[in-house]
């Protein structure tokens, strides 16, 4: 199951640029991260091990979404494509808190229903540009 999730994420990641390791199986991610940390800390200490998560999905508690309007008028939300200001539509992300994704989809619908303007970088006009959502895993609070 993990390999299938990883493969589907990788296809979107190539455009999105938000997840550096999502095209790599989780066990390999841990090995690569340990190697990077060990290299950085080599002058100071030895890195003995790295603890992985039981579920390496839906853990991100801070979700940042960008809004844009396509030429056909459809409102999208997502992330900036790597090294650009083009918005890649993201309806759901495997590493983001699913409640945050649901809230972003609701905001997108409300923008459409109330005919609000999303920010246009060319004209500098519009109300909605970004939304930031934080969730507390233990408290269940959402900001």
PDB file of N, CA and C in Angstrom, residues 56-132:
ATOM      1  N   UNK A  56       3.402   7.481   8.063  1.00  0.00           N
ATOM      2  CA  UNK A  56       4.079   8.666   7.516  1.00  0.00           C
ATOM      3  C   UNK A  56       3.188   9.520   6.610  1.00  0.00           C
ATOM      4  N   UNK A  57       1.897   9.516   6.871  1.00  0.00           N
ATOM      5  CA  UNK A  57       0.952  10.290   6.073  1.00  0.00           C
ATOM      6  C   UNK A  57       0.072  11.126   6.992  1.00  0.00           C
ATOM      7  N   UNK A  58      -0.449  12.216   6.437  1.00  0.00           N
ATOM      8  CA  UNK A  58      -1.401  13.106   7.125  1.00  0.00           C
ATOM      9  C   UNK A  58      -0.829  13.700   8.416  1.00  0.00           C
ATOM     10  N   UNK A  59       0.473  13.895   8.485  1.00  0.00           N
ATOM     11  CA  UNK A  59       1.106  14.401   9.702  1.00  0.00           C
ATOM     12  C   UNK A  59       1.316  15.906   9.705  1.00  0.00           C
ATOM     13  N   UNK A  60       1.302  16.544   8.546  1.00  0.00           N
ATOM     14  CA  UNK A  60       1.644  17.966   8.491  1.00  0.00           C
ATOM     15  C   UNK A  60       0.536  18.794   9.120  1.00  0.00           C
ATOM     16  N   UNK A  61       0.864  19.506  10.198  1.00  0.00           N
ATOM     17  CA  UNK A  61      -0.159  20.256  10.928  1.00  0.00           C
ATOM     18  C   UNK A  61      -0.241  21.718  10.485  1.00  0.00           C
ATOM     19  N   UNK A  62       0.666  22.147   9.622  1.00  0.00           N
ATOM     20  CA  UNK A  62       0.607  23.512   9.086  1.00  0.00           C
ATOM     21  C   UNK A  62       0.429  23.391   7.568  1.00  0.00           C
ATOM     22  N   UNK A  63      -0.712  23.870   7.096  1.00  0.00           N
ATOM     23  CA  UNK A  63      -1.033  23.757   5.675  1.00  0.00           C
ATOM     24  C   UNK A  63      -1.216  25.154   5.107  1.00  0.00           C
ATOM     25  N   UNK A  64      -0.489  25.438   4.051  1.00  0.00           N
ATOM     26  CA  UNK A  64      -0.541  26.736   3.377  1.00  0.00           C
ATOM     27  C   UNK A  64      -1.078  26.510   1.970  1.00  0.00           C
ATOM     28  N   UNK A  65      -2.159  27.184   1.628  1.00  0.00           N
ATOM     29  CA  UNK A  65      -2.753  27.046   0.294  1.00  0.00           C
ATOM     30  C   UNK A  65      -2.753  28.395  -0.416  1.00  0.00           C
ATOM     31  N   UNK A  66      -2.523  28.346  -1.713  1.00  0.00           N
ATOM     32  CA  UNK A  66      -2.546  29.529  -2.573  1.00  0.00           C
ATOM     33  C   UNK A  66      -3.785  29.403  -3.458  1.00  0.00           C
ATOM     34  N   UNK A  67      -4.471  30.512  -3.697  1.00  0.00           N
ATOM     35  CA  UNK A  67      -5.662  30.498  -4.543  1.00  0.00           C
ATOM     36  C   UNK A  67      -5.369  31.178  -5.872  1.00  0.00           C
ATOM     37  N   UNK A  68      -6.012  30.667  -6.918  1.00  0.00           N
ATOM     38  CA  UNK A  68      -5.869  31.261  -8.249  1.00  0.00           C
ATOM     39  C   UNK A  68      -7.143  30.974  -9.045  1.00  0.00           C
ATOM     40  N   UNK A  69      -7.328  31.752 -10.091  1.00  0.00           N
ATOM     41  CA  UNK A  69      -8.462  31.533 -10.998  1.00  0.00           C
ATOM     42  C   UNK A  69      -7.895  31.166 -12.356  1.00  0.00           C
ATOM     43  N   UNK A  70      -8.395  30.054 -12.903  1.00  0.00           N
ATOM     44  CA  UNK A  70      -7.968  29.642 -14.237  1.00  0.00           C
ATOM     45  C   UNK A  70      -8.637  30.511 -15.293  1.00  0.00           C
ATOM     46  N   UNK A  71      -8.160  30.436 -16.515  1.00  0.00           N
ATOM     47  CA  UNK A  71      -8.735  31.243 -17.601  1.00  0.00           C
ATOM     48  C   UNK A  71     -10.205  30.941 -17.824  1.00  0.00           C
ATOM     49  N   UNK A  72     -10.635  29.693 -17.550  1.00  0.00           N
ATOM     50  CA  UNK A  72     -12.045  29.335 -17.720  1.00  0.00           C
ATOM     51  C   UNK A  72     -12.914  29.774 -16.541  1.00  0.00           C
ATOM     52  N   UNK A  73     -12.305  30.449 -15.545  1.00  0.00           N
ATOM     53  CA  UNK A  73     -13.042  30.967 -14.400  1.00  0.00           C
ATOM     54  C   UNK A  73     -13.044  30.068 -13.183  1.00  0.00           C
ATOM     55  N   UNK A  74     -12.583  28.838 -13.326  1.00  0.00           N
ATOM     56  CA  UNK A  74     -12.557  27.898 -12.204  1.00  0.00           C
ATOM     57  C   UNK A  74     -11.533  28.356 -11.164  1.00  0.00           C
ATOM     58  N   UNK A  75     -11.940  28.296  -9.895  1.00  0.00           N
ATOM     59  CA  UNK A  75     -11.053  28.674  -8.792  1.00  0.00           C
ATOM     60  C   UNK A  75     -10.333  27.413  -8.314  1.00  0.00           C
ATOM     61  N   UNK A  76      -9.026  27.522  -8.191  1.00  0.00           N
ATOM     62  CA  UNK A  76      -8.229  26.401  -7.702  1.00  0.00           C
ATOM     63  C   UNK A  76      -7.447  26.835  -6.460  1.00  0.00           C
ATOM     64  N   UNK A  77      -7.023  25.855  -5.694  1.00  0.00           N
ATOM     65  CA  UNK A  77      -6.140  26.115  -4.563  1.00  0.00           C
ATOM     66  C   UNK A  77      -5.087  25.024  -4.550  1.00  0.00           C
ATOM     67  N   UNK A  78      -3.922  25.367  -4.041  1.00  0.00           N
ATOM     68  CA  UNK A  78      -2.847  24.388  -3.999  1.00  0.00           C
ATOM     69  C   UNK A  78      -1.548  25.029  -3.572  1.00  0.00           C
ATOM     70  N   UNK A  79      -0.479  24.656  -4.259  1.00  0.00           N
ATOM     71  CA  UNK A  79       0.853  25.173  -3.954  1.00  0.00           C
ATOM     72  C   UNK A  79       1.464  25.745  -5.222  1.00  0.00           C
ATOM     73  N   UNK A  80       2.490  26.540  -5.041  1.00  0.00           N
ATOM     74  CA  UNK A  80       3.215  27.038  -6.197  1.00  0.00           C
ATOM     75  C   UNK A  80       4.066  25.921  -6.777  1.00  0.00           C
ATOM     76  N   UNK A  81       4.063  25.821  -8.092  1.00  0.00           N
ATOM     77  CA  UNK A  81       4.962  24.901  -8.768  1.00  0.00           C
ATOM     78  C   UNK A  81       6.392  25.309  -8.415  1.00  0.00           C
ATOM     79  N   UNK A  82       7.274  24.336  -8.317  1.00  0.00           N
ATOM     80  CA  UNK A  82       8.652  24.604  -7.920  1.00  0.00           C
ATOM     81  C   UNK A  82       9.271  25.710  -8.774  1.00  0.00           C
ATOM     82  N   UNK A  83       9.906  26.666  -8.118  1.00  0.00           N
ATOM     83  CA  UNK A  83      10.617  27.776  -8.773  1.00  0.00           C
ATOM     84  C   UNK A  83       9.719  28.619  -9.673  1.00  0.00           C
ATOM     85  N   UNK A  84       8.467  28.797  -9.299  1.00  0.00           N
ATOM     86  CA  UNK A  84       7.553  29.602 -10.115  1.00  0.00           C
ATOM     87  C   UNK A  84       6.450  30.188  -9.236  1.00  0.00           C
ATOM     88  N   UNK A  85       5.552  30.916  -9.869  1.00  0.00           N
ATOM     89  CA  UNK A  85       4.346  31.393  -9.192  1.00  0.00           C
ATOM     90  C   UNK A  85       3.110  30.823  -9.871  1.00  0.00           C
ATOM     91  N   UNK A  86       3.269  29.720 -10.593  1.00  0.00           N
ATOM     92  CA  UNK A  86       2.133  28.998 -11.163  1.00  0.00           C
ATOM     93  C   UNK A  86       1.561  28.099 -10.070  1.00  0.00           C
ATOM     94  N   UNK A  87       0.240  28.153  -9.899  1.00  0.00           N
ATOM     95  CA  UNK A  87      -0.412  27.369  -8.852  1.00  0.00           C
ATOM     96  C   UNK A  87      -0.745  25.979  -9.384  1.00  0.00           C
ATOM     97  N   UNK A  88      -0.315  24.966  -8.645  1.00  0.00           N
ATOM     98  CA  UNK A  88      -0.652  23.576  -8.943  1.00  0.00           C
ATOM     99  C   UNK A  88      -1.845  23.222  -8.066  1.00  0.00           C
ATOM    100  N   UNK A  89      -2.948  22.841  -8.697  1.00  0.00           N
ATOM    101  CA  UNK A  89      -4.158  22.505  -7.944  1.00  0.00           C
ATOM    102  C   UNK A  89      -3.933  21.267  -7.084  1.00  0.00           C
ATOM    103  N   UNK A  90      -4.310  21.379  -5.813  1.00  0.00           N
ATOM    104  CA  UNK A  90      -4.206  20.256  -4.874  1.00  0.00           C
ATOM    105  C   UNK A  90      -5.529  20.175  -4.119  1.00  0.00           C
ATOM    106  N   UNK A  91      -6.281  19.110  -4.369  1.00  0.00           N
ATOM    107  CA  UNK A  91      -7.533  18.916  -3.645  1.00  0.00           C
ATOM    108  C   UNK A  91      -7.293  18.191  -2.333  1.00  0.00           C
ATOM    109  N   UNK A  92      -6.316  17.307  -2.326  1.00  0.00           N
ATOM    110  CA  UNK A  92      -5.992  16.543  -1.137  1.00  0.00           C
ATOM    111  C   UNK A  92      -4.530  16.150  -1.222  1.00  0.00           C
ATOM    112  N   UNK A  93      -3.841  16.231  -0.115  1.00  0.00           N
ATOM    113  CA  UNK A  93      -2.412  15.909  -0.064  1.00  0.00           C
ATOM    114  C   UNK A  93      -2.207  14.801   0.968  1.00  0.00           C
ATOM    115  N   UNK A  94      -1.416  13.820   0.623  1.00  0.00           N
ATOM    116  CA  UNK A  94      -1.212  12.660   1.487  1.00  0.00           C
ATOM    117  C   UNK A  94      -0.466  12.993   2.783  1.00  0.00           C
ATOM    118  N   UNK A  95       0.278  14.109   2.823  1.00  0.00           N
ATOM    119  CA  UNK A  95       1.017  14.412   4.048  1.00  0.00           C
ATOM    120  C   UNK A  95       0.351  15.493   4.891  1.00  0.00           C
ATOM    121  N   UNK A  96      -0.634  16.175   4.338  1.00  0.00           N
ATOM    122  CA  UNK A  96      -1.311  17.237   5.076  1.00  0.00           C
ATOM    123  C   UNK A  96      -2.462  16.683   5.903  1.00  0.00           C
ATOM    124  N   UNK A  97      -2.757  17.360   6.996  1.00  0.00           N
ATOM    125  CA  UNK A  97      -3.892  17.016   7.825  1.00  0.00           C
ATOM    126  C   UNK A  97      -5.156  17.069   6.959  1.00  0.00           C
ATOM    127  N   UNK A  98      -5.934  16.005   6.982  1.00  0.00           N
ATOM    128  CA  UNK A  98      -7.091  15.905   6.100  1.00  0.00           C
ATOM    129  C   UNK A  98      -8.197  16.904   6.441  1.00  0.00           C
ATOM    130  N   UNK A  99      -8.315  17.278   7.707  1.00  0.00           N
ATOM    131  CA  UNK A  99      -9.300  18.297   8.098  1.00  0.00           C
ATOM    132  C   UNK A  99      -8.924  19.646   7.485  1.00  0.00           C
ATOM    133  N   UNK A 100      -7.621  19.955   7.456  1.00  0.00           N
ATOM    134  CA  UNK A 100      -7.158  21.199   6.841  1.00  0.00           C
ATOM    135  C   UNK A 100      -7.480  21.198   5.347  1.00  0.00           C
ATOM    136  N   UNK A 101      -7.253  20.072   4.681  1.00  0.00           N
ATOM    137  CA  UNK A 101      -7.599  19.973   3.256  1.00  0.00           C
ATOM    138  C   UNK A 101      -9.094  20.192   3.039  1.00  0.00           C
ATOM    139  N   UNK A 102      -9.906  19.639   3.925  1.00  0.00           N
ATOM    140  CA  UNK A 102     -11.362  19.807   3.837  1.00  0.00           C
ATOM    141  C   UNK A 102     -11.749  21.282   4.002  1.00  0.00           C
ATOM    142  N   UNK A 103     -11.107  21.966   4.936  1.00  0.00           N
ATOM    143  CA  UNK A 103     -11.388  23.386   5.165  1.00  0.00           C
ATOM    144  C   UNK A 103     -11.023  24.206   3.933  1.00  0.00           C
ATOM    145  N   UNK A 104      -9.898  23.900   3.326  1.00  0.00           N
ATOM    146  CA  UNK A 104      -9.467  24.628   2.126  1.00  0.00           C
ATOM    147  C   UNK A 104     -10.459  24.408   0.992  1.00  0.00           C
ATOM    148  N   UNK A 105     -10.934  23.179   0.814  1.00  0.00           N
ATOM    149  CA  UNK A 105     -11.948  22.919  -0.224  1.00  0.00           C
ATOM    150  C   UNK A 105     -13.220  23.710   0.064  1.00  0.00           C
ATOM    151  N   UNK A 106     -13.612  23.824   1.341  1.00  0.00           N
ATOM    152  CA  UNK A 106     -14.803  24.586   1.718  1.00  0.00           C
ATOM    153  C   UNK A 106     -14.602  26.072   1.419  1.00  0.00           C
ATOM    154  N   UNK A 107     -13.427  26.598   1.743  1.00  0.00           N
ATOM    155  CA  UNK A 107     -13.135  28.011   1.445  1.00  0.00           C
ATOM    156  C   UNK A 107     -13.219  28.256  -0.058  1.00  0.00           C
ATOM    157  N   UNK A 108     -12.666  27.347  -0.830  1.00  0.00           N
ATOM    158  CA  UNK A 108     -12.712  27.485  -2.295  1.00  0.00           C
ATOM    159  C   UNK A 108     -14.157  27.527  -2.790  1.00  0.00           C
ATOM    160  N   UNK A 109     -15.013  26.685  -2.231  1.00  0.00           N
ATOM    161  CA  UNK A 109     -16.431  26.677  -2.615  1.00  0.00           C
ATOM    162  C   UNK A 109     -17.113  27.983  -2.207  1.00  0.00           C
ATOM    163  N   UNK A 110     -16.805  28.477  -1.002  1.00  0.00           N
ATOM    164  CA  UNK A 110     -17.403  29.731  -0.529  1.00  0.00           C
ATOM    165  C   UNK A 110     -16.972  30.914  -1.398  1.00  0.00           C
ATOM    166  N   UNK A 111     -15.722  30.923  -1.821  1.00  0.00           N
ATOM    167  CA  UNK A 111     -15.239  31.988  -2.712  1.00  0.00           C
ATOM    168  C   UNK A 111     -16.082  31.998  -3.981  1.00  0.00           C
ATOM    169  N   UNK A 112     -16.332  30.817  -4.524  1.00  0.00           N
ATOM    170  CA  UNK A 112     -17.146  30.712  -5.743  1.00  0.00           C
ATOM    171  C   UNK A 112     -18.595  31.129  -5.463  1.00  0.00           C
ATOM    172  N   UNK A 113     -19.183  30.591  -4.383  1.00  0.00           N
ATOM    173  CA  UNK A 113     -20.591  30.865  -4.066  1.00  0.00           C
ATOM    174  C   UNK A 113     -20.851  32.348  -3.814  1.00  0.00           C
ATOM    175  N   UNK A 114     -19.911  33.024  -3.157  1.00  0.00           N
ATOM    176  CA  UNK A 114     -20.075  34.444  -2.841  1.00  0.00           C
ATOM    177  C   UNK A 114     -19.444  35.363  -3.880  1.00  0.00           C
ATOM    178  N   UNK A 115     -18.961  34.762  -4.967  1.00  0.00           N
ATOM    179  CA  UNK A 115     -18.380  35.517  -6.086  1.00  0.00           C
ATOM    180  C   UNK A 115     -17.277  36.479  -5.625  1.00  0.00           C
ATOM    181  N   UNK A 116     -16.437  35.989  -4.728  1.00  0.00           N
ATOM    182  CA  UNK A 116     -15.299  36.786  -4.262  1.00  0.00           C
ATOM    183  C   UNK A 116     -14.168  36.677  -5.285  1.00  0.00           C
ATOM    184  N   UNK A 117     -13.324  37.666  -5.289  1.00  0.00           N
ATOM    185  CA  UNK A 117     -12.198  37.697  -6.214  1.00  0.00           C
ATOM    186  C   UNK A 117     -10.966  37.077  -5.561  1.00  0.00           C
ATOM    187  N   UNK A 118     -10.293  36.193  -6.310  1.00  0.00           N
ATOM    188  CA  UNK A 118      -9.005  35.702  -5.836  1.00  0.00           C
ATOM    189  C   UNK A 118      -7.932  36.632  -6.372  1.00  0.00           C
ATOM    190  N   UNK A 119      -6.843  36.725  -5.663  1.00  0.00           N
ATOM    191  CA  UNK A 119      -5.784  37.658  -6.021  1.00  0.00           C
ATOM    192  C   UNK A 119      -5.179  37.313  -7.377  1.00  0.00           C
ATOM    193  N   UNK A 120      -5.003  38.335  -8.189  1.00  0.00           N
ATOM    194  CA  UNK A 120      -4.367  38.199  -9.503  1.00  0.00           C
ATOM    195  C   UNK A 120      -3.034  38.936  -9.442  1.00  0.00           C
ATOM    196  N   UNK A 121      -1.938  38.203  -9.585  1.00  0.00           N
ATOM    197  CA  UNK A 121      -0.611  38.817  -9.475  1.00  0.00           C
ATOM    198  C   UNK A 121      -0.346  39.849 -10.566  1.00  0.00           C
ATOM    199  N   UNK A 122      -0.949  39.663 -11.729  1.00  0.00           N
ATOM    200  CA  UNK A 122      -0.727  40.616 -12.826  1.00  0.00           C
ATOM    201  C   UNK A 122      -1.382  41.962 -12.551  1.00  0.00           C
ATOM    202  N   UNK A 123      -2.635  41.928 -12.065  1.00  0.00           N
ATOM    203  CA  UNK A 123      -3.352  43.175 -11.824  1.00  0.00           C
ATOM    204  C   UNK A 123      -3.137  43.712 -10.406  1.00  0.00           C
ATOM    205  N   UNK A 124      -2.728  42.823  -9.497  1.00  0.00           N
ATOM    206  CA  UNK A 124      -2.572  43.236  -8.098  1.00  0.00           C
ATOM    207  C   UNK A 124      -3.906  43.401  -7.390  1.00  0.00           C
ATOM    208  N   UNK A 125      -4.973  42.836  -7.968  1.00  0.00           N
ATOM    209  CA  UNK A 125      -6.315  43.007  -7.432  1.00  0.00           C
ATOM    210  C   UNK A 125      -6.871  41.660  -6.985  1.00  0.00           C
ATOM    211  N   UNK A 126      -7.622  41.663  -5.911  1.00  0.00           N
ATOM    212  CA  UNK A 126      -8.291  40.460  -5.446  1.00  0.00           C
ATOM    213  C   UNK A 126      -8.198  40.326  -3.941  1.00  0.00           C
ATOM    214  N   UNK A 127      -9.134  39.591  -3.374  1.00  0.00           N
ATOM    215  CA  UNK A 127      -9.221  39.467  -1.930  1.00  0.00           C
ATOM    216  C   UNK A 127      -8.445  38.260  -1.400  1.00  0.00           C
ATOM    217  N   UNK A 128      -8.674  37.087  -1.959  1.00  0.00           N
ATOM    218  CA  UNK A 128      -8.049  35.871  -1.453  1.00  0.00           C
ATOM    219  C   UNK A 128      -6.773  35.546  -2.210  1.00  0.00           C
ATOM    220  N   UNK A 129      -5.692  35.352  -1.463  1.00  0.00           N
ATOM    221  CA  UNK A 129      -4.425  34.953  -2.063  1.00  0.00           C
ATOM    222  C   UNK A 129      -3.887  33.692  -1.389  1.00  0.00           C
ATOM    223  N   UNK A 130      -3.825  33.715  -0.066  1.00  0.00           N
ATOM    224  CA  UNK A 130      -3.293  32.593   0.698  1.00  0.00           C
ATOM    225  C   UNK A 130      -4.201  32.284   1.880  1.00  0.00           C
ATOM    226  N   UNK A 131      -4.146  31.027   2.323  1.00  0.00           N
ATOM    227  CA  UNK A 131      -4.775  30.617   3.570  1.00  0.00           C
ATOM    228  C   UNK A 131      -3.780  29.725   4.296  1.00  0.00           C
ATOM    229  N   UNK A 132      -3.641  29.931   5.592  1.00  0.00           N
ATOM    230  CA  UNK A 132      -2.773  29.122   6.423  1.00  0.00           C
ATOM    231  C   UNK A 132      -3.628  28.487   7.507  1.00  0.00           C
TER     232      UNK A 132
END
